[in-house]
mmCIF file of C-alpha atoms in Angstrom:
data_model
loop_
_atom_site.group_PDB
_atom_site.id
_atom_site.type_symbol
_atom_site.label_atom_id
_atom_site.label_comp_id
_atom_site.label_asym_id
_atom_site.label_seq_id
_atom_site.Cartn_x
_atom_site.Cartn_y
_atom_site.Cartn_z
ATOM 1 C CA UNK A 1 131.505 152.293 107.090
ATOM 2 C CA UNK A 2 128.172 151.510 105.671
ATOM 3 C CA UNK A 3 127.442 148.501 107.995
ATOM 4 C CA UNK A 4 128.407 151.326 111.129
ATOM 5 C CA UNK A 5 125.854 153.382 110.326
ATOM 6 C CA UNK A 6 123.586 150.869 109.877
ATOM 7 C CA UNK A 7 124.077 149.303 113.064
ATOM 8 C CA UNK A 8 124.317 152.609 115.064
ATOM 9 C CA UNK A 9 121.071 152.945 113.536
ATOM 10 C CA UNK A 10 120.245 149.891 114.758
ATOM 11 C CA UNK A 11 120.898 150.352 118.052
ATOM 12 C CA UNK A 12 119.508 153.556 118.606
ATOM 13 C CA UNK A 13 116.131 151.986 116.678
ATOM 14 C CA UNK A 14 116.179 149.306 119.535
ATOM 15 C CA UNK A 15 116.915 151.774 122.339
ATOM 16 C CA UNK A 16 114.148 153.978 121.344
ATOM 17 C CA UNK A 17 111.882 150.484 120.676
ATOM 18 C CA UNK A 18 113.299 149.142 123.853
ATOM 19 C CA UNK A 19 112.128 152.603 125.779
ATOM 20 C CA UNK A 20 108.819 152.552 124.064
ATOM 21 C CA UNK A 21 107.984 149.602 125.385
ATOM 22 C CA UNK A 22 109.475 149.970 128.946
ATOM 23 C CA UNK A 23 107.226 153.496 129.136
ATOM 24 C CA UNK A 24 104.167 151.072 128.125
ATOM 25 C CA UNK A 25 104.488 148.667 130.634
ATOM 26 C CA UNK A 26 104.965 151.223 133.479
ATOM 27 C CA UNK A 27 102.127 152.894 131.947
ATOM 28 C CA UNK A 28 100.281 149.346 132.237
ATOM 29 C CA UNK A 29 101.489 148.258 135.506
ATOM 30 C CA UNK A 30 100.131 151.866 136.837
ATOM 31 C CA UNK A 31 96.627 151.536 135.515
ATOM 32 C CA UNK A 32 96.808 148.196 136.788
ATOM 33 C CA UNK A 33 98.023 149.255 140.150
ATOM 34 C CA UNK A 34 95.327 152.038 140.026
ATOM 35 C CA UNK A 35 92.382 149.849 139.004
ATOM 36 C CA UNK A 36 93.014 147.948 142.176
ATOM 37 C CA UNK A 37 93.319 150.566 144.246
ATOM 38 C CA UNK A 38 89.932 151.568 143.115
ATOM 39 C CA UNK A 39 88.719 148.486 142.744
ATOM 40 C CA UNK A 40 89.059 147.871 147.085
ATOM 41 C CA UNK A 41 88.058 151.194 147.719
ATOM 42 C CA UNK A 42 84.542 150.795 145.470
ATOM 43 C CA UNK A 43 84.638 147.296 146.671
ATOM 44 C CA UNK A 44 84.500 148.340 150.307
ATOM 45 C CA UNK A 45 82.187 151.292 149.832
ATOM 46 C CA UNK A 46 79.858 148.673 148.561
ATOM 47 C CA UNK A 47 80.151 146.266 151.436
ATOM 48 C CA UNK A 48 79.606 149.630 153.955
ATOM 49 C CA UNK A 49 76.331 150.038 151.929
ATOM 50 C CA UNK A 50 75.293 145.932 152.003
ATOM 51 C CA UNK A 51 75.665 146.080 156.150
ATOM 52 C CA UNK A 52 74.485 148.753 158.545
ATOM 53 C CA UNK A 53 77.792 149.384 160.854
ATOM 54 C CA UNK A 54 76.739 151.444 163.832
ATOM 55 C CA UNK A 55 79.783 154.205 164.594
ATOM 56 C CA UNK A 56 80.794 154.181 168.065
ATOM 57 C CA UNK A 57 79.129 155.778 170.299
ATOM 58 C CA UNK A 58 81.619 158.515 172.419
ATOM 59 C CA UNK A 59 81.963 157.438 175.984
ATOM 60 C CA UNK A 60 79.506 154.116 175.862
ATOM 61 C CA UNK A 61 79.546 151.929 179.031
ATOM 62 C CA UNK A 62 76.770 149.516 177.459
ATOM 63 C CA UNK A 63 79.271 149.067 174.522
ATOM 64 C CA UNK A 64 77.918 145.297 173.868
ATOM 65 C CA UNK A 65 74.574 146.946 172.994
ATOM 66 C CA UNK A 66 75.835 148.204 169.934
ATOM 67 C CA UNK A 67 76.912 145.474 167.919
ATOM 68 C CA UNK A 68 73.900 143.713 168.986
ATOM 69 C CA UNK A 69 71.568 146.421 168.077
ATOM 70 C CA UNK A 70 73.819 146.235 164.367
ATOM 71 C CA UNK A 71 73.040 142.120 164.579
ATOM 72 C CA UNK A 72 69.185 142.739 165.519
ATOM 73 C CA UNK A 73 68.972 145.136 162.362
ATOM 74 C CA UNK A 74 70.597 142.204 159.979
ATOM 75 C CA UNK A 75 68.239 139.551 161.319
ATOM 76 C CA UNK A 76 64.885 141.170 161.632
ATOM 77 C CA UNK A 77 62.966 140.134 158.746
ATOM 78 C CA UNK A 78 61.062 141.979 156.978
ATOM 79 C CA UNK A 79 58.728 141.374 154.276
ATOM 80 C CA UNK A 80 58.808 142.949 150.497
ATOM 81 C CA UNK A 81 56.991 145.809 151.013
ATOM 82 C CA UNK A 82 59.257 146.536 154.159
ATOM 83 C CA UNK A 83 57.045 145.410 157.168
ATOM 84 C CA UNK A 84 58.275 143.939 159.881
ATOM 85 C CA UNK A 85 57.128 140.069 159.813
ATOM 86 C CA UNK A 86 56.327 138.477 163.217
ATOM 87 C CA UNK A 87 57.695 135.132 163.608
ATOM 88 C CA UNK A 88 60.200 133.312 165.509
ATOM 89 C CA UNK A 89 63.058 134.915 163.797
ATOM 90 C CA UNK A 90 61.870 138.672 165.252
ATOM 91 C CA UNK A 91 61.689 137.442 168.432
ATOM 92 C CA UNK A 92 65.148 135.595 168.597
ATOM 93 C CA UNK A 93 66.432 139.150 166.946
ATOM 94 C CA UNK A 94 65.019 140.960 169.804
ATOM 95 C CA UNK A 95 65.551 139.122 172.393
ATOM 96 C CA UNK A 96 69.442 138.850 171.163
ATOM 97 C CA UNK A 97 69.610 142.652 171.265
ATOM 98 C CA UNK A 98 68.088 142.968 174.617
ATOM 99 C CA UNK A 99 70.238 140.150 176.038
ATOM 100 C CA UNK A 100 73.503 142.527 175.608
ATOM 101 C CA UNK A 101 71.828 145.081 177.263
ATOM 102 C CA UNK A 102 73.799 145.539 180.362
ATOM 103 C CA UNK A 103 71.276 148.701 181.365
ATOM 104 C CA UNK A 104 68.168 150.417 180.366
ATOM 105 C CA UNK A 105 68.921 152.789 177.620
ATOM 106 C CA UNK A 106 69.361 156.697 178.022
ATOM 107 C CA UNK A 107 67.248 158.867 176.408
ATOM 108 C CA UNK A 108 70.008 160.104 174.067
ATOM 109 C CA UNK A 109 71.032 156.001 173.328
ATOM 110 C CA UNK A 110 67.113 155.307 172.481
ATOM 111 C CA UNK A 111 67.031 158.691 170.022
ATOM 112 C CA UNK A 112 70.493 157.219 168.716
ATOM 113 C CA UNK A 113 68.601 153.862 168.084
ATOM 114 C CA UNK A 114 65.249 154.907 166.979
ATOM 115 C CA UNK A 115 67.627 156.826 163.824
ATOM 116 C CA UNK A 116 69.554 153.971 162.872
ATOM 117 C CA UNK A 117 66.187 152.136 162.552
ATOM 118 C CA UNK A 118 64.680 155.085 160.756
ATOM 119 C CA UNK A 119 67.355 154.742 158.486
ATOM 120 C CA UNK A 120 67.344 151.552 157.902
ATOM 121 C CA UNK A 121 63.847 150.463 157.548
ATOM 122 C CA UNK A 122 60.995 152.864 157.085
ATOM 123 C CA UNK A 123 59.482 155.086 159.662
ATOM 124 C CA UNK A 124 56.380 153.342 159.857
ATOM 125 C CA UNK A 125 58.470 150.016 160.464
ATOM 126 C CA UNK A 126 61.029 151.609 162.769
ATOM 127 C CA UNK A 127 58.232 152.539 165.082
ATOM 128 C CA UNK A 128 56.730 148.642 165.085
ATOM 129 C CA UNK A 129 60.022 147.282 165.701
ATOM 130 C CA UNK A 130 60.634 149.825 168.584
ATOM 131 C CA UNK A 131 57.034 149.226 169.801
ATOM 132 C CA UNK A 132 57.632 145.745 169.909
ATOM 133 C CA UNK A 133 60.994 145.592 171.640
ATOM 134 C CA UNK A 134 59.792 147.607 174.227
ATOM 135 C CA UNK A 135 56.977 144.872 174.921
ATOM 136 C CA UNK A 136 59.591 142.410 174.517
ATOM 137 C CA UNK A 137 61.593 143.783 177.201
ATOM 138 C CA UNK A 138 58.130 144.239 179.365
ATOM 139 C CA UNK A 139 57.730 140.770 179.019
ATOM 140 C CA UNK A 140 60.856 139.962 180.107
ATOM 141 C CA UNK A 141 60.202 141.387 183.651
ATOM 142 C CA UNK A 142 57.035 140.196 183.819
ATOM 143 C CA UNK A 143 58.831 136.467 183.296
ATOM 144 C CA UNK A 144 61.639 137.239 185.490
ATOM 145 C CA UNK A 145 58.854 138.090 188.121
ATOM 146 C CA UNK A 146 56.930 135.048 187.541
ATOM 147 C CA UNK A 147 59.617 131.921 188.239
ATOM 148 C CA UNK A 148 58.395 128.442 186.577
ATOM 149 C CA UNK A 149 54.888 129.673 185.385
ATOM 150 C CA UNK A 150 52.975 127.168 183.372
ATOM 151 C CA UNK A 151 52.345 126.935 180.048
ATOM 152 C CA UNK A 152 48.980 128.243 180.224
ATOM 153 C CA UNK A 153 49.207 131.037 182.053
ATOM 154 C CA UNK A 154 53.180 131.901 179.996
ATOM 155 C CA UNK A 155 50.555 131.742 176.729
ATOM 156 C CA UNK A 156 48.593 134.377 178.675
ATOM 157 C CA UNK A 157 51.401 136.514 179.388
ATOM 158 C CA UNK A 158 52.347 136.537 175.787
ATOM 159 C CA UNK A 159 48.797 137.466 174.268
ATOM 160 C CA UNK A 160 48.630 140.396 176.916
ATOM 161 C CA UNK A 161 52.055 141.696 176.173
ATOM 162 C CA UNK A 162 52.006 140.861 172.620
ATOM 163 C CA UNK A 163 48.048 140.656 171.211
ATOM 164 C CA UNK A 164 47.466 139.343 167.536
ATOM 165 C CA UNK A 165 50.889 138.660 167.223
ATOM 166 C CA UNK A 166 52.047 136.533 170.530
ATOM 167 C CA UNK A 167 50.892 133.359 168.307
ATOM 168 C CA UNK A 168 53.404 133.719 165.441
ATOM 169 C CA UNK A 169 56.017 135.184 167.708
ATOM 170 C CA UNK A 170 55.868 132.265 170.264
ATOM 171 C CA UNK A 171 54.614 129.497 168.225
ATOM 172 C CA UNK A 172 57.927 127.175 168.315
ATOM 173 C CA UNK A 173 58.774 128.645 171.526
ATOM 174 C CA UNK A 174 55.384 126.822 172.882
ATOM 175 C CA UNK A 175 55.367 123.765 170.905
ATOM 176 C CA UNK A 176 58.798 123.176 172.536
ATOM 177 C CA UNK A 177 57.215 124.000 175.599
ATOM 178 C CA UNK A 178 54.457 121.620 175.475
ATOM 179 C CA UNK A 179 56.624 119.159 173.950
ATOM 180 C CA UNK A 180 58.775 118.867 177.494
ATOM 181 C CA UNK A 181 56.192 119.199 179.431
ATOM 182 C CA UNK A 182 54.495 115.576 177.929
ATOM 183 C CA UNK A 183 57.680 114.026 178.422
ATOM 184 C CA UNK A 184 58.128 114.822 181.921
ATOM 185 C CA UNK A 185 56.802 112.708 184.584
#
């Protein structure tokens, strides 16, 4: 009788050990499952803040602007105090975003843009990079207008549309330049 009681209070020992442990490990597996959860959703949130995505604009019909614009923002470099540095790597920026430009911006679309780059840079550099674009695009048409111009006068072009900084902006674009130009005949 003795060894019944013993092992009925075995057994309902081990039920009670076995349900202790059972309500651990779902207690485990949940702040597992939970830590995961928050682990993507922090982990996300912090790859929203490392890249500027551009929300869509409502009814866009120069939709491949936008990414551009988001690609021009990435690739514009800057220096450590936040100004905009002028070198090859601007203008290739610039002249990517302008590329997917399938029509001048709207008013509205050049507010929209002028905010983003507000917000992402500082005012002061927001207002160089949009100055600058806008001579980019300038130049642009004054290129397009201009079909096979030489080097000299293309050097020209760039000082009047770009001053002080045409040199560093252009620099490999000329030395490229001058480079074909020697080897043709």
């Amino acid at each position: 009788m003795e060894s019944r009681r013993q092992s009925s209070r075995h057994a309902v020992h081990n039920r009670g050990l076995r349900l202790l442990i059972c309500v651990l490990i779902c207690t485990l597996l949940a702040s597992c499952l939970l830590s995961v959860v928050l682990l993507s959703q922090w982990s996300s949130q912090a790859k929203a803040e490392q890249t500027h995505t551009l929300p869509r604009w409502p009814n866009a019909d120069n939709s491949a602007y936008w990414p551009a614009l988001q690609k021009m923002i990435q690739y514009l470099p800057v220096g450590k105090q936040g100004a905009l540095l002028y070198d090859t790597r601007t203008l290739v920026a610039l002249e990517h975003a302008t590329q997917a430009m399938h029509r001048p911006l709207t008013p509205d679309e050049q507010a929209r843009t002028y905010a983003i780059l507000v917000r992402t840079f500082s005012a002061e550099t927001a207002t160089a990079i949009e100055r600058l674009w806008q001579q980019y695009q300038n130049y642009q048409v004054a290129i397009a207008q201009q079909p096979g111009i030489a080097l000299p006068a293309l050097q020209q072009l760039q000082t009047d549309h770009f001053g002080e900084h045409a040199s560093s902006l252009f620099r490999q674009h000329n030395l490229m330049q001058a480079a074909l130009q020697q080897d043709m005949p």
